Amino acid sequence: MENVQHAASTDDIVSRVCSVLVDMTDDWDMDFEGEINRDTFLISDLAFESIDIVQLVVAIEGEFDKRGIPFEQLLMVDGRYVDDLSVGDIADFLSASL
Amino acid sequence: MPSVVANGAKISYQQAGEGPDVVLIHGLATNRAFWFPHPLQSLKEHCRVTIFDLRGHGYSSMPESGYTSADMADDLAVLMDHLSIEAAVLVGHSFGGVVGLQYATRHPDRVKGLVLADSRVLSLQPIQSLDQQAELQGLEKELISQSVDNWQKEPHVGMRLLEELARHKLNNPGQPSRKGINPFGGMGKGERSARLWLKLLETTSAREDIRSPAGLTAGRIKAFGNPIALIYGERSRCIDTCRQMEQQLPHSDTIIVPGVGHFHPIARPRYFTNAVLDFIERAEASESGPGSTDGSGASDADRRQNSRQGNWNGQTCRRRRERRVAWRKRGWKGAERRKRPRDPGLSWMEKGLAKKLRDSETVIDNSEEKRKWHRTSMKT
């Protein structure tokens, strides 16, 4: 029962993160034509750059109405940005952090 | 998403942490992500940190005009009012430092301290030429060698290189950014940032505005009495500004970051963050005014000498002493001297004599061989 609830909440998080990403990339000129889902990667699919990641952090904090989520644990390894992130990675991280 | 309209431009910002206010101001062609990986993550443990995108950069809007350092200082004033920041330590890299200096000289009561990280102030360093740097880096060398222009006559070489780097980025899509020197690096390909920078230069008054001193004269700088730190890369093209600032502001503290250039906050992030944290601590603790920034009673000359030697304002040495005293109180008896075990073999004199003997035997042997060779050759 607990696992089912957890899966449901993760699905909800995925859907809310996707919605944030759709808003952000609405007016971008990019090659990606599919639908943003759990398997979409921020850099290789959506051509995110550092500033977009930083803006996404702000947008997610606004969406979930929570400040100070430790995104650095997800975004950085040894003081440098990770190579890429999927929507699923973000949802799993949020599921554990919220 | 958090933003404020300042003098006709939408300024995007974000805040992190709790505590005394610190505002970080990025330089040209970058954005607030410049600060995100290292300085922000460390500073937010101690302070409330505000980062924002200058107009025409990042997620801020790009109006047609208003890109002088004074205009951007006005934007900063609106942002600080909007966020109810009464007074803050300002930390600016490159052009961001000039914006901070503009603000600080106009509103000294709202600036507890200012960190200039590799900023070039036009009134102090009107010409920035190619030979004002120890050596060019890899990609810069390539760009200059491929160019047909005479780079020796370029008076704003840093800005010109930023433009060429952006063009190179767009002409070579998909290539990873080279470490350390490129503002269009970090996460992702950086092509959108490069495009944005070129759009700013080509469609707005930014190119001319950025090259204007905008009233920031040597006289105005000289009158600035608040705590100020100058953190410059050893190989920076802006080092002339650093030296001029030292003369204008004898109470300033200088740190030269060894072995790096203009983008030293990226190249040596821990070094930079530690220096900034140390400065914030002192700026928060001090009353404003030259000569009273650390309460140590040290003269300006002593403090400058200390900072040149890497002893941040003499404070590092004092802290080490304090730490030693604290540890001793807890029972630490100091590092035990390790006794060198006595060599059970020959003494140094005996060793020397033995070596001499060996050498002389070799000489004798050689001489004997030579005599034999001579005798043989004479017979033949």
CSV table of C-alpha atoms in Angstrom, one decimal:
chain,number,residue,atom,x,y,z
A,1,MET,CA,0.0,0.0,0.0
A,2,GLU,CA,2.8,2.4,1.0
A,3,ASN,CA,4.7,1.5,-2.3
A,4,VAL,CA,1.6,2.3,-4.3
A,5,GLN,CA,1.2,5.7,-2.6
A,6,HIS,CA,4.9,6.4,-3.2
A,7,ALA,CA,4.6,5.6,-6.9
A,8,ALA,CA,1.5,7.7,-7.2
A,9,SER,CA,3.2,10.7,-5.5
A,10,THR,CA,6.3,10.3,-7.8
A,11,ASP,CA,4.0,10.2,-10.8
A,12,ASP,CA,2.4,13.4,-9.6
A,13,ILE,CA,5.9,15.0,-9.1
A,14,VAL,CA,6.9,13.9,-12.6
A,15,SER,CA,3.8,15.5,-14.1
A,16,ARG,CA,4.4,18.8,-12.2
A,17,VAL,CA,8.1,18.9,-13.2
A,18,CYS,CA,7.0,18.2,-16.8
A,19,SER,CA,4.5,21.1,-16.6
A,20,VAL,CA,7.2,23.4,-15.3
A,21,LEU,CA,9.5,22.4,-18.1
A,22,VAL,CA,6.8,22.9,-20.8
A,23,ASP,CA,6.3,26.4,-19.5
A,24,MET,CA,10.0,27.2,-19.5
A,25,THR,CA,10.7,25.9,-23.0
A,26,ASP,CA,7.5,27.2,-24.5
A,27,ASP,CA,9.2,29.8,-26.7
A,28,TRP,CA,12.5,28.1,-27.2
A,29,ASP,CA,13.8,27.3,-30.7
A,30,MET,CA,14.9,23.7,-30.2
A,31,ASP,CA,15.2,20.5,-32.1
A,32,PHE,CA,13.3,18.3,-29.5
A,33,GLU,CA,9.9,17.5,-30.9
A,34,GLY,CA,8.6,14.7,-28.5
A,35,GLU,CA,6.6,15.1,-25.4
A,36,ILE,CA,8.4,15.9,-22.2
A,37,ASN,CA,8.2,12.8,-19.9
A,38,ARG,CA,10.1,11.0,-17.2
A,39,ASP,CA,12.8,9.9,-19.7
A,40,THR,CA,13.5,13.3,-21.1
A,41,PHE,CA,17.0,14.6,-20.5
A,42,LEU,CA,17.5,18.3,-19.8
A,43,ILE,CA,20.7,18.8,-21.7
A,44,SER,CA,20.8,16.3,-24.5
A,45,ASP,CA,17.0,16.6,-25.3
A,46,LEU,CA,16.1,20.1,-24.2
A,47,ALA,CA,19.4,21.8,-24.8
A,48,PHE,CA,19.5,23.2,-21.2
A,49,GLU,CA,22.4,25.4,-20.1
A,50,SER,CA,23.7,26.4,-16.6
A,51,ILE,CA,21.3,29.3,-16.3
A,52,ASP,CA,18.3,27.2,-17.3
A,53,ILE,CA,19.2,24.7,-14.6
A,54,VAL,CA,19.4,27.5,-12.0
A,55,GLN,CA,16.1,28.9,-13.3
A,56,LEU,CA,14.5,25.4,-13.1
A,57,VAL,CA,15.5,25.3,-9.4
A,58,VAL,CA,13.6,28.5,-8.8
A,59,ALA,CA,10.6,27.3,-10.8
A,60,ILE,CA,10.4,24.0,-8.9
A,61,GLU,CA,10.7,25.7,-5.6
A,62,GLY,CA,7.8,27.9,-6.7
A,63,GLU,CA,5.8,25.0,-8.0
A,64,PHE,CA,6.2,23.0,-4.8
A,65,ASP,CA,6.1,26.1,-2.6
A,66,LYS,CA,9.2,25.1,-0.7
A,67,ARG,CA,12.5,27.1,-0.4
A,68,GLY,CA,15.9,25.7,0.3
A,69,ILE,CA,15.6,22.3,-1.4
A,70,PRO,CA,19.2,21.0,-1.5
A,71,PHE,CA,19.4,20.8,-5.3
A,72,GLU,CA,23.2,21.0,-5.1
A,73,GLN,CA,23.2,17.4,-4.1
A,74,LEU,CA,21.5,16.5,-7.4
A,75,LEU,CA,23.1,19.0,-9.7
A,76,MET,CA,26.7,18.9,-8.6
A,77,VAL,CA,29.5,16.4,-8.1
A,78,ASP,CA,32.8,17.7,-6.6
A,79,GLY,CA,31.7,21.3,-7.1
A,80,ARG,CA,31.0,20.9,-10.8
A,81,TYR,CA,27.7,20.4,-12.7
A,82,VAL,CA,26.8,16.9,-13.6
A,83,ASP,CA,26.8,16.0,-17.3
A,84,ASP,CA,23.0,15.5,-17.7
A,85,LEU,CA,19.8,14.9,-15.7
A,86,SER,CA,16.5,13.3,-16.7
A,87,VAL,CA,13.1,14.3,-15.5
A,88,GLY,CA,13.0,11.0,-13.6
A,89,ASP,CA,16.2,11.9,-11.7
A,90,ILE,CA,14.6,15.2,-10.6
A,91,ALA,CA,11.3,13.5,-9.6
A,92,ASP,CA,13.1,10.8,-7.6
A,93,PHE,CA,15.2,13.4,-5.8
A,94,LEU,CA,12.2,15.6,-5.1
A,95,SER,CA,10.3,12.6,-3.8
A,96,ALA,CA,13.0,11.9,-1.3
A,97,SER,CA,13.5,15.6,-0.4
A,98,LEU,CA,10.0,17.0,-0.1
B,1,MET,CA,9.5,33.2,-11.2
B,2,PRO,CA,11.0,36.0,-9.0
B,3,SER,CA,11.7,39.2,-10.9
B,4,VAL,CA,11.4,43.0,-10.5
B,5,VAL,CA,10.9,45.7,-13.0
B,6,ALA,CA,13.8,48.2,-12.7
B,7,ASN,CA,14.1,51.3,-14.9
B,8,GLY,CA,12.2,49.6,-17.7
B,9,ALA,CA,13.9,46.2,-17.5
B,10,LYS,CA,12.7,42.9,-16.0
B,11,ILE,CA,15.5,41.8,-13.6
B,12,SER,CA,15.4,38.1,-12.6
B,13,TYR,CA,16.8,37.1,-9.3
B,14,GLN,CA,16.8,34.5,-6.6
B,15,GLN,CA,17.9,34.2,-3.0
B,16,ALA,CA,19.3,31.4,-0.8
B,17,GLY,CA,20.3,31.0,2.8
B,18,GLU,CA,19.7,33.1,5.9
B,19,GLY,CA,21.9,35.7,7.7
B,20,PRO,CA,23.6,38.9,6.7
B,21,ASP,CA,22.9,40.0,3.1
B,22,VAL,CA,25.4,39.4,0.4
B,23,VAL,CA,24.7,40.3,-3.3
B,24,LEU,CA,26.7,38.6,-6.0
B,25,ILE,CA,27.0,40.5,-9.4
B,26,HIS,CA,28.2,38.5,-12.4
B,27,GLY,CA,30.2,39.9,-15.3
B,28,LEU,CA,29.5,40.5,-19.0
B,29,ALA,CA,28.3,37.6,-21.2
B,30,THR,CA,27.6,35.4,-18.2
B,31,ASN,CA,24.6,35.2,-15.8
B,32,ARG,CA,23.7,34.4,-12.2
B,33,ALA,CA,24.6,30.7,-12.9
B,34,PHE,CA,28.3,31.9,-12.7
B,35,TRP,CA,27.9,31.9,-9.0
B,36,PHE,CA,25.7,28.9,-8.5
B,37,PRO,CA,28.1,25.9,-8.2
B,38,HIS,CA,30.6,27.1,-5.7
B,39,PRO,CA,30.3,30.5,-4.1
B,40,LEU,CA,26.6,30.4,-3.6
B,41,GLN,CA,26.6,26.9,-2.1
B,42,SER,CA,29.2,27.9,0.4
B,43,LEU,CA,28.0,31.4,1.2
B,44,LYS,CA,24.4,30.4,1.8
B,45,GLU,CA,25.5,28.4,4.8
B,46,HIS,CA,26.4,31.8,6.5
B,47,CYS,CA,24.5,34.5,4.7
B,48,ARG,CA,21.4,35.4,2.8
B,49,VAL,CA,22.8,35.5,-0.8
B,50,THR,CA,21.1,37.3,-3.6
B,51,ILE,CA,22.1,36.5,-7.2
B,52,PHE,CA,20.5,38.2,-10.2
B,53,ASP,CA,20.9,38.6,-14.0
B,54,LEU,CA,22.1,42.0,-15.2
B,55,ARG,CA,19.8,43.5,-17.8
B,56,GLY,CA,20.4,41.9,-21.2
B,57,HIS,CA,21.7,38.7,-19.5
B,58,GLY,CA,20.2,35.4,-18.4
B,59,TYR,CA,16.5,35.6,-17.8
B,60,SER,CA,16.4,39.4,-17.4
B,61,SER,CA,15.0,41.3,-20.3
B,62,MET,CA,17.0,43.0,-23.0
B,63,PRO,CA,15.9,46.6,-23.5
B,64,GLU,CA,17.4,48.7,-26.3
B,65,SER,CA,19.5,50.9,-23.9
B,66,GLY,CA,20.7,51.4,-20.4
B,67,TYR,CA,23.8,49.3,-20.2
B,68,THR,CA,26.4,51.6,-18.5
B,69,SER,CA,27.7,50.5,-15.2
B,70,ALA,CA,25.7,53.4,-13.7
B,71,ASP,CA,22.4,52.2,-15.3
B,72,MET,CA,23.0,48.7,-13.9
B,73,ALA,CA,23.8,50.2,-10.5
B,74,ASP,CA,20.4,51.9,-10.6
B,75,ASP,CA,18.8,48.4,-11.4
B,76,LEU,CA,20.7,47.1,-8.4
B,77,ALA,CA,19.3,49.9,-6.2
B,78,VAL,CA,15.7,49.0,-7.3
B,79,LEU,CA,16.4,45.3,-6.6
B,80,MET,CA,17.8,45.9,-3.1
B,81,ASP,CA,14.8,48.2,-2.3
B,82,HIS,CA,12.4,45.5,-3.6
B,83,LEU,CA,14.0,42.9,-1.4
B,84,SER,CA,14.2,45.2,1.6
B,85,ILE,CA,18.0,44.8,1.8
B,86,GLU,CA,19.1,47.7,4.0
B,87,ALA,CA,22.8,47.1,3.6
B,88,ALA,CA,24.9,44.3,2.1
B,89,VAL,CA,28.3,43.1,1.2
B,90,LEU,CA,28.6,43.4,-2.6
B,91,VAL,CA,30.7,40.9,-4.5
B,92,GLY,CA,31.3,41.6,-8.2
B,93,HIS,CA,33.2,39.8,-10.9
B,94,SER,CA,34.6,41.7,-13.8
B,95,PHE,CA,32.0,44.3,-15.0
B,96,GLY,CA,29.8,43.2,-12.1
B,97,GLY,CA,32.5,44.7,-9.8
B,98,VAL,CA,32.3,48.0,-11.6
B,99,VAL,CA,28.5,47.9,-11.2
B,100,GLY,CA,29.1,47.2,-7.5
B,101,LEU,CA,31.6,50.1,-7.3
B,102,GLN,CA,29.2,52.5,-8.9
B,103,TYR,CA,26.5,51.5,-6.4
B,104,ALA,CA,28.9,51.6,-3.5
B,105,THR,CA,30.2,55.1,-4.3
B,106,ARG,CA,26.6,56.4,-4.6
B,107,HIS,CA,25.1,54.6,-1.6
B,108,PRO,CA,28.0,53.9,0.8
B,109,ASP,CA,25.6,53.7,3.7
B,110,ARG,CA,24.0,50.6,2.1
B,111,VAL,CA,27.3,48.8,1.4
B,112,LYS,CA,29.1,47.0,4.3
B,113,GLY,CA,31.9,46.0,2.1
B,114,LEU,CA,32.8,45.5,-1.6
B,115,VAL,CA,34.8,42.7,-3.2
B,116,LEU,CA,36.1,43.5,-6.7
B,117,ALA,CA,37.0,40.3,-8.4
B,118,ASP,CA,39.1,41.0,-11.5
B,119,SER,CA,37.3,44.2,-12.5
B,120,ARG,CA,38.6,46.7,-15.0
B,121,VAL,CA,37.7,50.3,-14.1
B,122,LEU,CA,37.9,52.4,-17.3
B,123,SER,CA,38.9,55.6,-15.6
B,124,LEU,CA,41.9,53.8,-14.0
B,125,GLN,CA,42.8,51.5,-16.9
B,126,PRO,CA,41.5,53.1,-20.1
B,127,ILE,CA,43.4,50.8,-22.4
B,128,GLN,CA,43.4,47.0,-22.1
B,129,SER,CA,45.8,45.7,-24.6
B,130,LEU,CA,47.0,42.3,-25.6
B,131,ASP,CA,50.4,42.5,-24.0
B,132,GLN,CA,48.9,43.2,-20.5
B,133,GLN,CA,48.8,39.5,-19.7
B,134,ALA,CA,51.6,37.0,-19.1
B,135,GLU,CA,50.4,34.6,-21.7
B,136,LEU,CA,47.4,33.9,-23.8
B,137,GLN,CA,45.4,30.7,-23.2
B,138,GLY,CA,44.9,28.0,-25.8
B,139,LEU,CA,41.6,29.1,-27.4
B,140,GLU,CA,42.5,32.7,-27.3
B,141,LYS,CA,45.8,32.0,-29.1
B,142,GLU,CA,43.8,30.1,-31.8
B,143,LEU,CA,41.3,32.9,-32.2
B,144,ILE,CA,43.9,35.6,-32.5
B,145,SER,CA,46.1,33.6,-34.9
B,146,GLN,CA,43.2,32.9,-37.2
B,147,SER,CA,42.0,36.6,-37.2
B,148,VAL,CA,43.1,39.0,-39.9
B,149,ASP,CA,42.7,42.0,-37.6
B,150,ASN,CA,45.6,43.7,-35.8
B,151,TRP,CA,45.0,42.7,-32.2
B,152,GLN,CA,48.0,44.7,-30.9
B,153,LYS,CA,45.9,47.9,-31.6
B,154,GLU,CA,42.8,46.6,-29.8
B,155,PRO,CA,42.1,48.8,-26.8
B,156,HIS,CA,39.4,46.6,-25.2
B,157,VAL,CA,40.9,43.2,-25.7
B,158,GLY,CA,38.9,41.4,-23.0
B,159,MET,CA,35.5,42.5,-24.5
B,160,ARG,CA,36.7,41.7,-28.0
B,161,LEU,CA,37.8,38.2,-27.0
B,162,LEU,CA,34.3,37.6,-25.4
B,163,GLU,CA,32.8,38.5,-28.8
B,164,GLU,CA,35.2,36.2,-30.7
B,165,LEU,CA,34.6,33.4,-28.2
B,166,ALA,CA,30.8,33.7,-28.8
B,167,ARG,CA,31.3,33.6,-32.6
B,168,HIS,CA,33.6,30.6,-32.3
B,169,LYS,CA,31.0,28.8,-30.1
B,170,LEU,CA,28.3,29.3,-32.7
B,171,ASN,CA,30.6,28.4,-35.6
B,172,ASN,CA,31.6,25.2,-34.0
B,173,PRO,CA,28.3,23.8,-32.6
B,174,GLY,CA,28.4,20.8,-30.4
B,175,GLN,CA,32.0,21.2,-29.3
B,176,PRO,CA,32.5,21.0,-25.6
B,177,SER,CA,33.6,24.2,-23.8
B,178,ARG,CA,37.2,24.4,-22.8
B,179,LYS,CA,37.8,24.5,-19.0
B,180,GLY,CA,38.4,27.7,-17.1
B,181,ILE,CA,38.4,30.4,-19.7
B,182,ASN,CA,35.0,30.4,-21.3
B,183,PRO,CA,31.9,32.2,-20.1
B,184,PHE,CA,29.8,30.1,-22.5
B,185,GLY,CA,30.7,26.9,-20.6
B,186,GLY,CA,29.4,25.2,-17.5
B,187,MET,CA,26.5,22.8,-18.1
B,188,GLY,CA,25.2,22.3,-21.6
B,189,LYS,CA,26.6,23.6,-24.9
B,190,GLY,CA,26.5,27.3,-24.1
B,191,GLU,CA,25.3,28.2,-27.6
B,192,ARG,CA,22.2,30.0,-26.4
B,193,SER,CA,24.3,32.1,-24.1
B,194,ALA,CA,26.7,32.9,-26.9
B,195,ARG,CA,23.8,33.9,-29.2
B,196,LEU,CA,22.3,36.1,-26.4
B,197,TRP,CA,25.6,37.9,-26.0
B,198,LEU,CA,26.0,38.7,-29.7
B,199,LYS,CA,22.4,39.8,-29.8
B,200,LEU,CA,23.0,42.2,-27.0
B,201,LEU,CA,26.1,43.7,-28.7
B,202,GLU,CA,24.4,43.9,-32.1
B,203,THR,CA,20.9,45.1,-31.3
B,204,THR,CA,21.3,47.4,-28.3
B,205,SER,CA,23.5,50.2,-27.1
B,206,ALA,CA,25.4,47.8,-24.9
B,207,ARG,CA,28.7,47.9,-26.9
B,208,GLU,CA,29.0,51.7,-26.5
B,209,ASP,CA,27.5,51.8,-23.0
B,210,ILE,CA,29.9,49.2,-21.5
B,211,ARG,CA,32.9,51.3,-22.7
B,212,SER,CA,31.7,54.4,-21.0
B,213,PRO,CA,33.2,55.2,-17.5
B,214,ALA,CA,29.7,56.5,-16.6
B,215,GLY,CA,31.0,59.1,-14.1
B,216,LEU,CA,33.1,56.6,-12.1
B,217,THR,CA,36.1,58.9,-11.9
B,218,ALA,CA,39.3,58.4,-9.9
B,219,GLY,CA,38.2,61.2,-7.5
B,220,ARG,CA,34.9,59.4,-6.7
B,221,ILE,CA,36.7,56.1,-6.2
B,222,LYS,CA,39.3,57.8,-3.9
B,223,ALA,CA,36.5,59.1,-1.7
B,224,PHE,CA,35.2,55.6,-1.0
B,225,GLY,CA,36.0,54.7,2.6
B,226,ASN,CA,34.2,51.4,3.2
B,227,PRO,CA,36.0,48.1,3.5
B,228,ILE,CA,37.1,46.8,0.1
B,229,ALA,CA,38.9,43.7,-1.1
B,230,LEU,CA,40.6,43.4,-4.5
B,231,ILE,CA,40.9,39.7,-5.6
B,232,TYR,CA,42.7,39.5,-8.9
B,233,GLY,CA,44.1,36.6,-10.9
B,234,GLU,CA,47.9,36.7,-11.3
B,235,ARG,CA,47.6,36.4,-15.1
B,236,SER,CA,44.7,38.8,-15.4
B,237,ARG,CA,44.6,41.6,-18.0
B,238,CYS,CA,42.9,43.8,-15.3
B,239,ILE,CA,45.8,43.8,-12.9
B,240,ASP,CA,46.6,47.4,-13.7
B,241,THR,CA,43.2,48.4,-12.2
B,242,CYS,CA,44.2,46.4,-9.1
B,243,ARG,CA,47.4,48.4,-8.7
B,244,GLN,CA,45.7,51.7,-9.3
B,245,MET,CA,42.9,50.9,-6.9
B,246,GLU,CA,45.6,50.1,-4.2
B,247,GLN,CA,46.9,53.6,-4.7
B,248,GLN,CA,43.5,55.3,-4.7
B,249,LEU,CA,42.3,53.3,-1.7
B,250,PRO,CA,45.2,52.6,0.8
B,251,HIS,CA,42.8,50.8,3.1
B,252,SER,CA,42.0,48.2,0.4
B,253,ASP,CA,43.2,44.6,0.8
B,254,THR,CA,44.6,42.7,-2.1
B,255,ILE,CA,44.7,39.0,-2.9
B,256,ILE,CA,46.5,37.9,-6.0
B,257,VAL,CA,45.3,34.4,-6.9
B,258,PRO,CA,48.4,32.5,-8.2
B,259,GLY,CA,48.5,30.9,-11.6
B,260,VAL,CA,45.1,31.9,-12.9
B,261,GLY,CA,43.6,34.7,-15.0
B,262,HIS,CA,40.4,36.6,-15.3
B,263,PHE,CA,38.0,33.8,-14.5
B,264,HIS,CA,39.7,32.9,-11.3
B,265,PRO,CA,36.4,32.4,-9.3
B,266,ILE,CA,35.7,29.5,-11.6
B,267,ALA,CA,39.3,28.3,-11.9
B,268,ARG,CA,40.0,28.4,-8.2
B,269,PRO,CA,36.5,28.5,-6.6
B,270,ARG,CA,37.5,27.4,-3.1
B,271,TYR,CA,40.3,29.9,-2.9
B,272,PHE,CA,37.9,32.7,-4.0
B,273,THR,CA,35.0,31.6,-1.7
B,274,ASN,CA,37.3,31.4,1.4
B,275,ALA,CA,38.7,34.9,0.7
B,276,VAL,CA,35.1,36.3,0.3
B,277,LEU,CA,33.9,34.6,3.4
B,278,ASP,CA,36.8,36.0,5.4
B,279,PHE,CA,36.1,39.4,4.0
B,280,ILE,CA,32.4,39.2,4.8
B,281,GLU,CA,33.2,38.2,8.4
B,282,ARG,CA,35.4,41.2,8.8
B,283,ALA,CA,33.1,43.6,7.0
B,284,GLU,CA,30.2,42.5,9.2
B,285,ALA,CA,32.3,42.8,12.3
B,286,SER,CA,33.8,46.2,11.5
B,287,GLU,CA,32.7,49.8,11.7
B,288,SER,CA,33.1,51.4,8.3
B,289,GLY,CA,36.1,53.7,7.6
B,290,PRO,CA,39.6,53.3,6.4
B,291,GLY,CA,42.1,51.8,8.8
B,292,SER,CA,39.6,50.4,11.2
B,293,THR,CA,38.4,47.4,9.2
B,294,ASP,CA,40.0,44.7,11.2
B,295,GLY,CA,40.6,46.2,14.6
B,296,SER,CA,44.1,44.8,14.7
B,297,GLY,CA,45.8,48.2,14.9
B,298,ALA,CA,48.0,47.3,12.0
B,299,SER,CA,49.1,50.1,9.7
B,300,ASP,CA,47.9,50.1,6.1
B,301,ALA,CA,51.5,49.3,4.9
B,302,ASP,CA,51.7,46.3,7.3
B,303,ARG,CA,48.3,45.0,6.2
B,304,ARG,CA,49.1,45.5,2.5
B,305,GLN,CA,52.4,43.6,3.0
B,306,ASN,CA,50.6,40.8,4.8
B,307,SER,CA,48.0,40.5,2.1
B,308,ARG,CA,50.6,40.4,-0.6
B,309,GLN,CA,52.3,37.5,1.2
B,310,GLY,CA,49.0,35.7,1.3
B,311,ASN,CA,48.4,36.4,5.0
B,312,TRP,CA,44.9,37.8,4.5
B,313,ASN,CA,45.3,41.2,6.3
B,314,GLY,CA,47.4,39.6,9.0
B,315,GLN,CA,44.2,37.9,10.1
B,316,THR,CA,45.2,34.4,9.0
B,317,CYS,CA,48.3,34.5,11.1
B,318,ARG,CA,46.4,35.8,14.1
B,319,ARG,CA,43.8,33.1,13.7
B,320,ARG,CA,46.4,30.4,13.5
B,321,ARG,CA,47.9,31.8,16.7
B,322,GLU,CA,44.5,31.8,18.4
B,323,ARG,CA,43.9,28.2,17.2
B,324,ARG,CA,47.2,27.1,18.7
B,325,VAL,CA,46.4,28.8,22.0
B,326,ALA,CA,43.0,27.1,22.1
B,327,TRP,CA,44.4,23.7,21.3
B,328,ARG,CA,47.1,24.1,23.9
B,329,LYS,CA,44.4,24.8,26.5
B,330,ARG,CA,42.8,21.5,25.5
B,331,GLY,CA,46.1,19.7,26.3
B,332,TRP,CA,47.8,19.8,22.9
B,333,LYS,CA,51.6,20.1,23.5
B,334,GLY,CA,52.7,21.1,20.1
B,335,ALA,CA,54.0,18.9,17.4
B,336,GLU,CA,56.6,16.5,18.8
B,337,ARG,CA,60.0,16.8,17.1
B,338,ARG,CA,60.8,13.7,15.4
B,339,LYS,CA,64.4,12.6,16.5
B,340,ARG,CA,66.5,11.6,13.6
B,341,PRO,CA,67.9,8.1,14.4
B,342,ARG,CA,71.7,8.0,14.5
B,343,ASP,CA,73.2,6.4,11.5
B,344,PRO,CA,74.8,3.2,12.8
B,345,GLY,CA,77.3,3.1,9.9
B,346,LEU,CA,80.1,5.4,9.1
B,347,SER,CA,80.3,9.0,10.4
B,348,TRP,CA,80.2,11.8,7.8
B,349,MET,CA,83.9,12.2,8.1
B,350,GLU,CA,84.5,8.6,7.5
B,351,LYS,CA,82.1,8.6,4.6
B,352,GLY,CA,84.0,11.6,3.1
B,353,LEU,CA,87.3,9.9,3.5
B,354,ALA,CA,86.0,6.7,1.9
B,355,LYS,CA,84.7,8.6,-1.1
B,356,LYS,CA,88.0,10.4,-1.5
B,357,LEU,CA,89.8,7.2,-1.4
B,358,ARG,CA,87.5,5.6,-4.0
B,359,ASP,CA,87.9,8.6,-6.3
B,360,SER,CA,91.7,8.7,-6.0
B,361,GLU,CA,91.8,4.9,-6.8
B,362,THR,CA,89.8,5.5,-9.9
B,363,VAL,CA,92.2,8.3,-10.9
B,364,ILE,CA,95.2,6.0,-10.3
B,365,ASP,CA,93.5,3.2,-12.3
B,366,ASN,CA,92.7,5.6,-15.2
B,367,SER,CA,96.2,7.0,-15.2
B,368,GLU,CA,97.7,3.5,-15.3
B,369,GLU,CA,95.4,2.7,-18.2
B,370,LYS,CA,96.5,5.9,-20.0
B,371,ARG,CA,100.2,5.1,-19.5
B,372,LYS,CA,99.6,1.6,-20.9
B,373,TRP,CA,97.8,3.1,-23.9
B,374,HIS,CA,100.7,5.6,-24.5
B,375,ARG,CA,103.3,2.9,-24.2
B,376,THR,CA,101.4,0.7,-26.7
B,377,SER,CA,100.8,3.6,-29.1
B,378,MET,CA,104.5,4.7,-29.0
B,379,LYS,CA,105.7,1.2,-29.8
B,380,THR,CA,103.4,1.1,-32.9
